[in-house]
Amino acid sequence: KEFMEYKPIHINIQGGQDSWSIEENEQFFEKALEVQAKYPQVTSSHETHRTRALYNPFTTAHFVKRFPTLRLTADYSHFILVCERLLQHPTDDERFRLFASRVDHLHARVGTAQHAQISAPLEAKEECVQMQKWWEMIWDAQNNRTWITVTPEYGPAPYAMTNEINVWDLTNREMERQKENYQKWSNNIH
């Protein structure tokens, strides 16, 4: 209730625990979604994040199917890291298509099987291509919406692999890259 005085446009939630049972996380989502329903004037979504309930694509698919009103913040870099692979099997695509229509906010950060974020995304070509494919799945599924928010979420060490990174520059470069990618995508569908 207290947060409403700040007039948020969106609330990101990192909830649940990877160490809880499916049943415990289901109880968490039942209560969280009840609270969220009391504030329909602001969107809120649960982030796909390691150590949380939505820490991998397999349990996330379960919760998305179980809770029709569950909305997501897509931070897929955590999925790649937790699964230690790029998730390129056709069944992975099915899961990411399932998630796409549920996304309200996107964390556009490139990660690898060993790092949630990398300092030079364009040097990880395969990861960039795969993650862009997932982000475009979201844009495709959200095509009829008025807006969707995107954060090119890059952080300093120890989140970054080195202290030799200018996080501000990297974040702004990635923001510009995503603006260009979105414009290309938008031009292709219209």
Coordinates of C-alpha atoms in Angstrom, one line a residue:
K1 CA 0.0 0.0 0.0
E2 CA 2.8 2.4 0.9
F3 CA 4.4 2.2 -2.5
M4 CA 1.4 3.6 -4.3
E5 CA 2.2 7.2 -3.1
Y6 CA 5.2 7.0 -5.5
K7 CA 2.9 6.3 -8.5
P8 CA 4.9 3.4 -9.9
I9 CA 4.2 2.5 -13.6
H10 CA 5.5 -1.1 -12.9
I11 CA 6.7 -3.2 -10.0
N12 CA 9.3 -6.0 -10.5
I13 CA 9.1 -8.8 -8.0
Q14 CA 11.9 -11.3 -7.1
G15 CA 9.9 -13.8 -5.1
G16 CA 9.8 -17.3 -3.9
Q17 CA 12.9 -19.4 -3.4
D18 CA 14.6 -22.1 -5.5
S19 CA 15.0 -24.1 -2.2
W20 CA 11.3 -24.2 -1.6
S21 CA 9.2 -27.1 -2.8
I22 CA 6.8 -26.6 -5.7
E23 CA 3.9 -26.5 -3.1
E24 CA 5.6 -23.8 -1.1
N25 CA 6.2 -21.7 -4.2
E26 CA 2.6 -22.3 -5.3
Q27 CA 1.5 -21.0 -1.9
F28 CA 3.7 -17.9 -2.4
F29 CA 2.3 -17.2 -5.8
E30 CA -1.3 -17.6 -4.6
K31 CA -0.8 -15.0 -1.9
A32 CA 1.3 -12.7 -4.1
L33 CA -1.2 -12.7 -6.9
E34 CA -4.0 -12.0 -4.4
V35 CA -2.1 -8.9 -3.3
Q36 CA -1.3 -7.9 -6.8
A37 CA -5.0 -8.1 -7.8
K38 CA -5.7 -5.4 -5.2
Y39 CA -3.7 -2.9 -7.2
P40 CA -4.9 -3.2 -10.8
Q41 CA -3.8 0.4 -11.6
V42 CA -0.1 -0.7 -11.7
T43 CA 1.4 -3.7 -13.5
S44 CA 3.6 -6.0 -11.6
S45 CA 5.5 -9.1 -12.7
H46 CA 7.7 -11.8 -11.2
E47 CA 11.3 -11.9 -12.4
T48 CA 12.9 -15.0 -13.9
H49 CA 16.0 -15.0 -11.6
R50 CA 18.3 -17.5 -10.1
T51 CA 17.8 -18.3 -6.4
R52 CA 14.0 -17.5 -6.8
A53 CA 10.9 -19.5 -7.7
L54 CA 11.3 -18.8 -11.4
Y55 CA 15.0 -19.8 -11.5
N56 CA 14.8 -22.1 -14.5
P57 CA 12.6 -22.5 -17.5
F58 CA 11.2 -25.8 -16.5
T59 CA 9.7 -24.8 -13.1
T60 CA 8.7 -21.4 -14.7
A61 CA 6.6 -23.3 -17.3
H62 CA 4.9 -25.2 -14.5
F63 CA 4.0 -21.9 -12.6
V64 CA 2.9 -20.1 -15.8
K65 CA 0.5 -23.0 -16.6
R66 CA -0.7 -23.2 -13.0
F67 CA -1.4 -19.5 -12.5
P68 CA -3.1 -17.8 -15.5
T69 CA -2.6 -14.3 -14.1
L70 CA 1.1 -14.8 -13.4
R71 CA 3.0 -12.0 -15.3
L72 CA 6.8 -12.2 -15.9
T73 CA 9.8 -10.0 -16.0
A74 CA 12.0 -11.9 -18.5
D75 CA 15.6 -12.0 -17.4
Y76 CA 16.6 -15.0 -19.5
S77 CA 20.3 -14.6 -18.8
H78 CA 19.6 -16.4 -15.5
F79 CA 18.1 -19.4 -17.3
I80 CA 21.2 -19.9 -19.4
L81 CA 23.4 -19.7 -16.4
V82 CA 21.4 -22.0 -14.2
C83 CA 21.0 -24.6 -17.0
E84 CA 24.6 -24.1 -18.2
R85 CA 23.6 -24.2 -21.8
L86 CA 22.1 -21.9 -24.4
L87 CA 18.7 -23.7 -24.5
Q88 CA 18.4 -24.1 -28.2
H89 CA 16.3 -27.4 -28.4
P90 CA 12.9 -27.1 -30.0
T91 CA 11.2 -27.9 -26.7
D92 CA 13.0 -24.9 -25.3
D93 CA 11.5 -22.7 -28.0
E94 CA 8.0 -24.1 -27.0
R95 CA 8.6 -22.9 -23.4
F96 CA 9.9 -19.5 -24.4
R97 CA 6.8 -19.1 -26.6
L98 CA 4.7 -20.0 -23.6
F99 CA 6.4 -17.2 -21.6
A100 CA 6.3 -14.6 -24.3
S101 CA 2.6 -13.5 -23.9
R102 CA 3.1 -13.2 -20.1
V103 CA 6.0 -10.8 -20.1
D104 CA 5.4 -7.2 -18.9
H105 CA 9.0 -6.2 -18.5
L106 CA 12.2 -7.3 -20.2
H107 CA 15.7 -7.3 -18.9
A108 CA 17.7 -7.2 -22.1
R109 CA 21.0 -8.5 -20.9
V110 CA 23.3 -11.0 -22.7
G111 CA 24.6 -13.8 -20.6
T112 CA 26.4 -17.1 -21.2
A113 CA 26.3 -20.6 -19.7
Q114 CA 29.0 -19.4 -17.2
H115 CA 28.0 -15.8 -16.5
A116 CA 24.7 -13.9 -16.0
Q117 CA 26.2 -10.9 -17.8
I118 CA 29.2 -10.4 -20.1
S119 CA 31.2 -7.2 -20.6
A120 CA 31.2 -7.3 -24.4
P121 CA 27.9 -8.7 -25.6
L122 CA 28.6 -8.4 -29.3
E123 CA 31.6 -10.7 -28.8
A124 CA 29.2 -13.5 -27.8
K125 CA 27.6 -13.7 -31.2
E126 CA 25.7 -17.0 -30.6
E127 CA 24.3 -15.8 -27.3
C128 CA 23.3 -12.4 -28.8
V129 CA 21.4 -14.1 -31.6
Q130 CA 19.7 -16.6 -29.3
M131 CA 18.6 -13.9 -26.8
Q132 CA 17.5 -11.6 -29.5
K133 CA 15.3 -14.4 -30.8
W134 CA 13.7 -14.8 -27.4
W135 CA 13.2 -11.0 -27.1
E136 CA 11.6 -10.9 -30.5
M137 CA 9.3 -13.8 -29.5
I138 CA 8.1 -11.5 -26.7
W139 CA 7.6 -8.5 -29.1
D140 CA 5.7 -10.8 -31.5
A141 CA 3.4 -12.0 -28.7
Q142 CA 3.0 -8.4 -27.4
N143 CA 2.4 -6.8 -30.7
N144 CA -1.1 -5.6 -29.8
R145 CA 0.0 -3.9 -26.6
T146 CA 0.4 -0.2 -26.2
W147 CA 3.8 -0.5 -24.5
I148 CA 6.3 -2.9 -22.9
T149 CA 9.2 -1.8 -20.8
V150 CA 12.8 -2.8 -21.4
T151 CA 15.9 -2.4 -19.2
P152 CA 19.4 -3.3 -20.5
E153 CA 20.3 -4.4 -17.0
Y154 CA 24.1 -4.5 -16.6
G155 CA 25.8 -4.1 -13.2
P156 CA 29.3 -3.5 -11.8
A157 CA 31.6 -6.1 -10.3
P158 CA 31.1 -8.6 -8.8
Y159 CA 28.1 -8.9 -11.1
A160 CA 30.3 -7.9 -14.0
M161 CA 33.3 -10.2 -14.7
T162 CA 35.8 -7.4 -14.2
N163 CA 36.2 -4.0 -12.6
E164 CA 37.6 -2.8 -15.9
I165 CA 34.1 -2.1 -17.3
N166 CA 32.2 1.2 -17.6
V167 CA 28.7 0.0 -16.7
W168 CA 27.1 3.3 -17.8
D169 CA 28.6 3.1 -21.2
L170 CA 27.8 -0.6 -21.6
T171 CA 24.2 -0.1 -20.5
N172 CA 23.7 2.9 -22.9
R173 CA 25.3 1.0 -25.8
E174 CA 23.0 -1.9 -25.2
M175 CA 20.0 0.4 -24.9
E176 CA 20.8 1.9 -28.3
R177 CA 21.4 -1.6 -29.7
Q178 CA 17.9 -2.7 -28.5
K179 CA 16.3 0.5 -29.8
E180 CA 17.8 -0.4 -33.3
N181 CA 16.8 -4.0 -33.0
Y182 CA 13.2 -3.1 -32.0
Q183 CA 13.0 -0.6 -34.9
K184 CA 14.2 -3.3 -37.4
W185 CA 11.7 -5.8 -35.9
S186 CA 8.9 -3.2 -36.0
N187 CA 9.7 -2.3 -39.6
N188 CA 9.5 -5.9 -40.6
I189 CA 6.0 -6.5 -39.1
H190 CA 4.4 -3.3 -40.4

